[in-house]
mmCIF file with all atom_site columns, C-alpha atoms in Angstrom:
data_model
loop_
_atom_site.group_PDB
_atom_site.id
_atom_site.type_symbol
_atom_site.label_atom_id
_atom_site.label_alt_id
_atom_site.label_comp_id
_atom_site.label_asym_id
_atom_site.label_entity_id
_atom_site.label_seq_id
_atom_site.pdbx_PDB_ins_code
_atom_site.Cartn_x
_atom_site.Cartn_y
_atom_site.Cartn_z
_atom_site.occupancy
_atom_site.B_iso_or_equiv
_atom_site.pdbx_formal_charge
_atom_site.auth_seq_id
_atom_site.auth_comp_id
_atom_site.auth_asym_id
_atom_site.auth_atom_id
_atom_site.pdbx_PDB_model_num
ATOM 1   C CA . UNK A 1 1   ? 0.000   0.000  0.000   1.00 0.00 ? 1   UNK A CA 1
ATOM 2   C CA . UNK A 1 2   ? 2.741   2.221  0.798   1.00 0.00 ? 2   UNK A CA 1
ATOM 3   C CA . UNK A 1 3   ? 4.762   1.563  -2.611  1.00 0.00 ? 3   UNK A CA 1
ATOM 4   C CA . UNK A 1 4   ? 1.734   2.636  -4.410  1.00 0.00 ? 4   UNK A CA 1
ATOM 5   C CA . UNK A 1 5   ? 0.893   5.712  -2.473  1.00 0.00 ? 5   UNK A CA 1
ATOM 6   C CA . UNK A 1 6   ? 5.019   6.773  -3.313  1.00 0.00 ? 6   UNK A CA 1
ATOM 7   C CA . UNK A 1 7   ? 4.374   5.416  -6.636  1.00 0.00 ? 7   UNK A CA 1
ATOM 8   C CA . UNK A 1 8   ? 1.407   7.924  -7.207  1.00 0.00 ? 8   UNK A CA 1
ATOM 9   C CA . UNK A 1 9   ? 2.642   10.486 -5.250  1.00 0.00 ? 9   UNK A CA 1
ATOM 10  C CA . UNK A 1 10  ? 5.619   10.844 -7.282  1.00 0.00 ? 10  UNK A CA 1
ATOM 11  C CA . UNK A 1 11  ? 3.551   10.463 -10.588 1.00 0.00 ? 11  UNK A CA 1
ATOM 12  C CA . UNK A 1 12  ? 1.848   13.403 -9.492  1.00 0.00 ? 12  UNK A CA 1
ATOM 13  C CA . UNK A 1 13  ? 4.830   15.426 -8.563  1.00 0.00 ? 13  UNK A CA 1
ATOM 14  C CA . UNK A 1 14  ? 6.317   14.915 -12.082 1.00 0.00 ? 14  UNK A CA 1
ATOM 15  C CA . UNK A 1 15  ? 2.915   15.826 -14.056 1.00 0.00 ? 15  UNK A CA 1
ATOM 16  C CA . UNK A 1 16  ? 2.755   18.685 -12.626 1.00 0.00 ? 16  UNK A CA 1
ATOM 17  C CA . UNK A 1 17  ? 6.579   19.399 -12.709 1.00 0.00 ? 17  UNK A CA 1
ATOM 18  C CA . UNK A 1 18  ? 6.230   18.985 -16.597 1.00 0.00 ? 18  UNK A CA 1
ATOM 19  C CA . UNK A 1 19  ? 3.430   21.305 -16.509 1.00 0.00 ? 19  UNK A CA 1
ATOM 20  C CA . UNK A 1 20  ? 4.909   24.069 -14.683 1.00 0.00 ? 20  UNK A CA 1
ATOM 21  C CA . UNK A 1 21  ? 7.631   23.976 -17.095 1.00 0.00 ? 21  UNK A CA 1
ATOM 22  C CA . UNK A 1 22  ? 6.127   23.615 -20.219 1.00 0.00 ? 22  UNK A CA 1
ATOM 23  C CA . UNK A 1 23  ? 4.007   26.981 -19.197 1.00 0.00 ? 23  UNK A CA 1
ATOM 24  C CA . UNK A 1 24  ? 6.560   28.701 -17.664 1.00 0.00 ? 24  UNK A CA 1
ATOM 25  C CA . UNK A 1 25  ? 9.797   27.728 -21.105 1.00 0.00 ? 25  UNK A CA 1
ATOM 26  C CA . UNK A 1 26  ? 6.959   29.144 -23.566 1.00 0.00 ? 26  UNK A CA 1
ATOM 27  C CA . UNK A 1 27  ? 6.897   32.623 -24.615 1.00 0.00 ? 27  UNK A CA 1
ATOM 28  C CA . UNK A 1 28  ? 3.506   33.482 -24.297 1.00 0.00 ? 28  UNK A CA 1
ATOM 29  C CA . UNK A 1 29  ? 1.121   33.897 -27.460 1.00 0.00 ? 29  UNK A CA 1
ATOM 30  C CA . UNK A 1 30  ? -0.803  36.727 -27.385 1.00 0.00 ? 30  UNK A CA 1
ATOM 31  C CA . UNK A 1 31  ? -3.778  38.082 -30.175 1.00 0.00 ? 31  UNK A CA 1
ATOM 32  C CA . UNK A 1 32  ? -3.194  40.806 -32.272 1.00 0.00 ? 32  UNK A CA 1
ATOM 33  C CA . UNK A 1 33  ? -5.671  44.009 -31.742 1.00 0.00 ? 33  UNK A CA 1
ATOM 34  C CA . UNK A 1 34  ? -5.798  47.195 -33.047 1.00 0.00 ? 34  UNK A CA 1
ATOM 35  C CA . UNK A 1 35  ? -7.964  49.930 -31.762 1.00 0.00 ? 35  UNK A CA 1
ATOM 36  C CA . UNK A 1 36  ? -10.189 52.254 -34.068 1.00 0.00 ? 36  UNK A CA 1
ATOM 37  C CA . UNK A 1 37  ? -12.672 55.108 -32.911 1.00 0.00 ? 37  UNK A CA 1
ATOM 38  C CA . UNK A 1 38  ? -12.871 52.458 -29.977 1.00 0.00 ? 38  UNK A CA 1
ATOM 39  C CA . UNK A 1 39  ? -13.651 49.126 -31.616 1.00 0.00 ? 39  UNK A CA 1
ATOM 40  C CA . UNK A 1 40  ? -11.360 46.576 -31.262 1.00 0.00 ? 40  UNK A CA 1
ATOM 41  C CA . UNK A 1 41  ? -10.247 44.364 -34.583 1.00 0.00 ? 41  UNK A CA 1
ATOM 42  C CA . UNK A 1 42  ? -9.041  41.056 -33.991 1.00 0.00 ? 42  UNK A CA 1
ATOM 43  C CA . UNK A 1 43  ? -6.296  39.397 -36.747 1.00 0.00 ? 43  UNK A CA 1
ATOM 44  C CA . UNK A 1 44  ? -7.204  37.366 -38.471 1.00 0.00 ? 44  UNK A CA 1
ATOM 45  C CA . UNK A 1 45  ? -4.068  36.360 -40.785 1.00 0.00 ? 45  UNK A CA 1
ATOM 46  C CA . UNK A 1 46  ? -2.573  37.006 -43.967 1.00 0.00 ? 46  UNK A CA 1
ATOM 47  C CA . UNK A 1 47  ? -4.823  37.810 -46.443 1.00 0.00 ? 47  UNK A CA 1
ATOM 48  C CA . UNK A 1 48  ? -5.543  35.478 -49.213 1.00 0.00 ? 48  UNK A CA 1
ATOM 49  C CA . UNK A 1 49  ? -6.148  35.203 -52.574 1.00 0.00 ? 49  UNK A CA 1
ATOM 50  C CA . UNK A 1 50  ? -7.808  38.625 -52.942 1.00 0.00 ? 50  UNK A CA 1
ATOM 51  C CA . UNK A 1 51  ? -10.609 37.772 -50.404 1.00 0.00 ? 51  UNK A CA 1
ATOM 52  C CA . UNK A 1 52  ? -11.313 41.696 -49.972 1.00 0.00 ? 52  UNK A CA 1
ATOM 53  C CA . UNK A 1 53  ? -9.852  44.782 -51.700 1.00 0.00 ? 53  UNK A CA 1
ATOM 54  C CA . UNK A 1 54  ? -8.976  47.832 -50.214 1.00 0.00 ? 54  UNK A CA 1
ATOM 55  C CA . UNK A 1 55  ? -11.213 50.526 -49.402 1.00 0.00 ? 55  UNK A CA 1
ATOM 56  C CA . UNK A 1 56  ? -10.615 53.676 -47.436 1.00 0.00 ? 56  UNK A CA 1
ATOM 57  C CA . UNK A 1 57  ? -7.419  54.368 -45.952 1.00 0.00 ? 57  UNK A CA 1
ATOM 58  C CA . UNK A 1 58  ? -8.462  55.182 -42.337 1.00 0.00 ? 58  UNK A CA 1
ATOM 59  C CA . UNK A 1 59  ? -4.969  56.011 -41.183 1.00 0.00 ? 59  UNK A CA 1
ATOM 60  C CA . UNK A 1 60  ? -1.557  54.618 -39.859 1.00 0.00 ? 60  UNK A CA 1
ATOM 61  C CA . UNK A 1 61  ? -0.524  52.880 -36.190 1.00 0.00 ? 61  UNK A CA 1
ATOM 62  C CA . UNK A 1 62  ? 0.421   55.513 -34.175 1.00 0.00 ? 62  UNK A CA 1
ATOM 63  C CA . UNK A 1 63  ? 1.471   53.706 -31.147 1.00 0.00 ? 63  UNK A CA 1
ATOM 64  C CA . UNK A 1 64  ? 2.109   50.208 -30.552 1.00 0.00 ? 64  UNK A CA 1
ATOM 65  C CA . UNK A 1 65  ? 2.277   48.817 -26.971 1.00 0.00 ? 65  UNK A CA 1
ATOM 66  C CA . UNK A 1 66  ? 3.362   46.006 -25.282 1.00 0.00 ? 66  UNK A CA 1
ATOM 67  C CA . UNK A 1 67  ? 1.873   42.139 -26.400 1.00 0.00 ? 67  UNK A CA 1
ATOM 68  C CA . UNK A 1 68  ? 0.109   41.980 -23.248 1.00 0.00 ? 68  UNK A CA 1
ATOM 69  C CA . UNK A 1 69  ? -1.560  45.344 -23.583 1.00 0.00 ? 69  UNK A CA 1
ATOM 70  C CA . UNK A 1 70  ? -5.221  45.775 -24.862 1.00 0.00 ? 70  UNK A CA 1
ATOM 71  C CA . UNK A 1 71  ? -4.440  48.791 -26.823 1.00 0.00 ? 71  UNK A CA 1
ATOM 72  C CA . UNK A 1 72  ? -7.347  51.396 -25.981 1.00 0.00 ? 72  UNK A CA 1
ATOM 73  C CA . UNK A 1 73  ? -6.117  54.344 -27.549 1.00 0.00 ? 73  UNK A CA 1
ATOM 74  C CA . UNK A 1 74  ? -7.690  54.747 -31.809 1.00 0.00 ? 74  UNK A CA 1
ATOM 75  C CA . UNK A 1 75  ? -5.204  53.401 -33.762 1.00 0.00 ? 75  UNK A CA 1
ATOM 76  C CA . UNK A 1 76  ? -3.193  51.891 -31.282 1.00 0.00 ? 76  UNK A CA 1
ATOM 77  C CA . UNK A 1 77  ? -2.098  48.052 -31.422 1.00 0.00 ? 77  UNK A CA 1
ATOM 78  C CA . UNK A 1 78  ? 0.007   45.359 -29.402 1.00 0.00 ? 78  UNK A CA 1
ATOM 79  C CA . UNK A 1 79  ? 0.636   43.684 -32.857 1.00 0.00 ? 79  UNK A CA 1
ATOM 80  C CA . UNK A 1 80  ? 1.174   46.191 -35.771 1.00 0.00 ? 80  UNK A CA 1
ATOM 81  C CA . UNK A 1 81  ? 4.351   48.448 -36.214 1.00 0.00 ? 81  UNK A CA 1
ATOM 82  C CA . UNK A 1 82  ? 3.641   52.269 -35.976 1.00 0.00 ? 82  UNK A CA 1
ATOM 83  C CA . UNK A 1 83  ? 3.079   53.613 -39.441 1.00 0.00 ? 83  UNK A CA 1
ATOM 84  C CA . UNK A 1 84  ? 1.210   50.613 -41.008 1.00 0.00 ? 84  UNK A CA 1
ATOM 85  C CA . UNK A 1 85  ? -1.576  51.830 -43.022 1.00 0.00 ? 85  UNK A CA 1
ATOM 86  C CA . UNK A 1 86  ? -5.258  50.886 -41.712 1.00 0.00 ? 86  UNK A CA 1
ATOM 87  C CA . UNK A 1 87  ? -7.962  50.415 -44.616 1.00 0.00 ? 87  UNK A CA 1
ATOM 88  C CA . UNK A 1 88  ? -11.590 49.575 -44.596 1.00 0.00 ? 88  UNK A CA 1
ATOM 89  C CA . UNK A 1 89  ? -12.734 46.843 -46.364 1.00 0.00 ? 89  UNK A CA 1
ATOM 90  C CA . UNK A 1 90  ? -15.016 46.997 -49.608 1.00 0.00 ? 90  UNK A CA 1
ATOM 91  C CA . UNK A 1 91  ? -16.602 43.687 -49.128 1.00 0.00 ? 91  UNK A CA 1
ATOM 92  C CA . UNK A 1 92  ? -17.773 43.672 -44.712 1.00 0.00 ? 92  UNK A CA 1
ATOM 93  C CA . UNK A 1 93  ? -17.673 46.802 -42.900 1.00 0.00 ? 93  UNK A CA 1
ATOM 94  C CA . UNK A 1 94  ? -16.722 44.372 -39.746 1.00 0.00 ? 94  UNK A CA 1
ATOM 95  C CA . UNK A 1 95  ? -12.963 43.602 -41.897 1.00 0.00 ? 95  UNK A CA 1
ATOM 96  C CA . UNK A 1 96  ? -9.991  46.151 -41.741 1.00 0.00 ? 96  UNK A CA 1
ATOM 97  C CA . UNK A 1 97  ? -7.124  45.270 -44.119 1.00 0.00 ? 97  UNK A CA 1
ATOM 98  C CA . UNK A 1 98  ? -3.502  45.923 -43.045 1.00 0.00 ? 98  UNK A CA 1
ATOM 99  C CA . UNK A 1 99  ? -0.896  46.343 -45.208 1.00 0.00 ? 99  UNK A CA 1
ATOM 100 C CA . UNK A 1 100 ? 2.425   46.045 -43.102 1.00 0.00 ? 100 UNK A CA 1
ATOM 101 C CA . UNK A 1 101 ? 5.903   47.809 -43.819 1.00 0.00 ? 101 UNK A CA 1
ATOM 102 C CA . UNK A 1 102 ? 7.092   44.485 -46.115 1.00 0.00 ? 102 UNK A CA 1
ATOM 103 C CA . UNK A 1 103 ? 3.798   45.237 -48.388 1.00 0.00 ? 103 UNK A CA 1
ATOM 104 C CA . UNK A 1 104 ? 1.579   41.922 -47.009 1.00 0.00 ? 104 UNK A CA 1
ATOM 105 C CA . UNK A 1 105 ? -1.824  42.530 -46.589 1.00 0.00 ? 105 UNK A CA 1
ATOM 106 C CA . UNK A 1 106 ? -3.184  41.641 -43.384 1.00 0.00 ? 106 UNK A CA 1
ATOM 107 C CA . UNK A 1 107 ? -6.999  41.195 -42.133 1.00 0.00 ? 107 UNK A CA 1
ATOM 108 C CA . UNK A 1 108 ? -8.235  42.652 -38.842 1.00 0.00 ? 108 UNK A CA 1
ATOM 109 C CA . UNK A 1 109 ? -11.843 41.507 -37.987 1.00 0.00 ? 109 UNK A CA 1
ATOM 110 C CA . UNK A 1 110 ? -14.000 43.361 -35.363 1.00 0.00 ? 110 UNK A CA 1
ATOM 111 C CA . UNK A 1 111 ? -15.017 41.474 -32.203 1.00 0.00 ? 111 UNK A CA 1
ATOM 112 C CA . UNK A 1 112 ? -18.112 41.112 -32.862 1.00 0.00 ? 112 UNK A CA 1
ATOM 113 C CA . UNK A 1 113 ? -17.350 39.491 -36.583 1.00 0.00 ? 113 UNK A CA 1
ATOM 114 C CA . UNK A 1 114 ? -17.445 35.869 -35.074 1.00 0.00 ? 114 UNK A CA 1
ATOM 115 C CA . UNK A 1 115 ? -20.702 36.235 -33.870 1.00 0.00 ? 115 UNK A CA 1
ATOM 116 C CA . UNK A 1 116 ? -21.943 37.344 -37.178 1.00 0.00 ? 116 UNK A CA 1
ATOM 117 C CA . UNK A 1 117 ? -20.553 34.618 -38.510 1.00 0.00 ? 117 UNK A CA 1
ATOM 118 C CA . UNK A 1 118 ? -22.271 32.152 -36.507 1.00 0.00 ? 118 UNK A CA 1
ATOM 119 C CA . UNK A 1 119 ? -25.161 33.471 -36.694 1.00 0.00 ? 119 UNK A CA 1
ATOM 120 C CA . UNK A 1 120 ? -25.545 35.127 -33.196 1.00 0.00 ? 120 UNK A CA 1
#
């Protein structure tokens, strides 16, 4: 009885060793937002295939802060690089479309595009 007390014991201490350090080694993944006139856009990911085409240039980044800041200030991000230009979307007003300093297009959605999506 005692062996398999230890035996569990110590089981537990190294699951939850490995845990710790698997959580503690990684460097954190954080979403990218961007802040406009208070609405927060979500990214989405490279853009594809010319799913949407540029519509009105709304502006550049003008302050990025840290990953783990939720940027509040309009056009503020913890993702994009100060100076990226911000466009509207032609296709869904909920879609802002990036394009970074190396000239890839990139596409923001607005928090509540997911729930338009499903339906909600």
């Amino acid at each position: 009885m005692f062996k398999r007390a230890l035996l569990s014991a110590i089981s537990l201490l190294l699951v939850s060793i490995t845990l710790v350090g698997c959580s503690s080694s990684s460097n954190g993944s954080y979403q990218g937002i961007l802040s406009v006139n208070g609405e927060k856009y979500f990214l989405r990911g490279e853009m594809k295939d010319a799913e949407f085409t540029l519509g009105e240039k709304l502006g550049k980044v003008q302050k990025k802060v840290n990953p783990k800041i939720n940027p509040n200030e309009h056009l503020s991000s913890n993702y994009l690089e100060i100076g990226e230009e911000i466009y509207t979307s032609n296709e869904d007003s909920e879609v802002l479309i990036v394009k970074r300093e190396n000239g890839e297009l990139e596409i923001m959605v607005n928090e509540s595009y997911y729930n338009i999506e499903e339906g909600n």
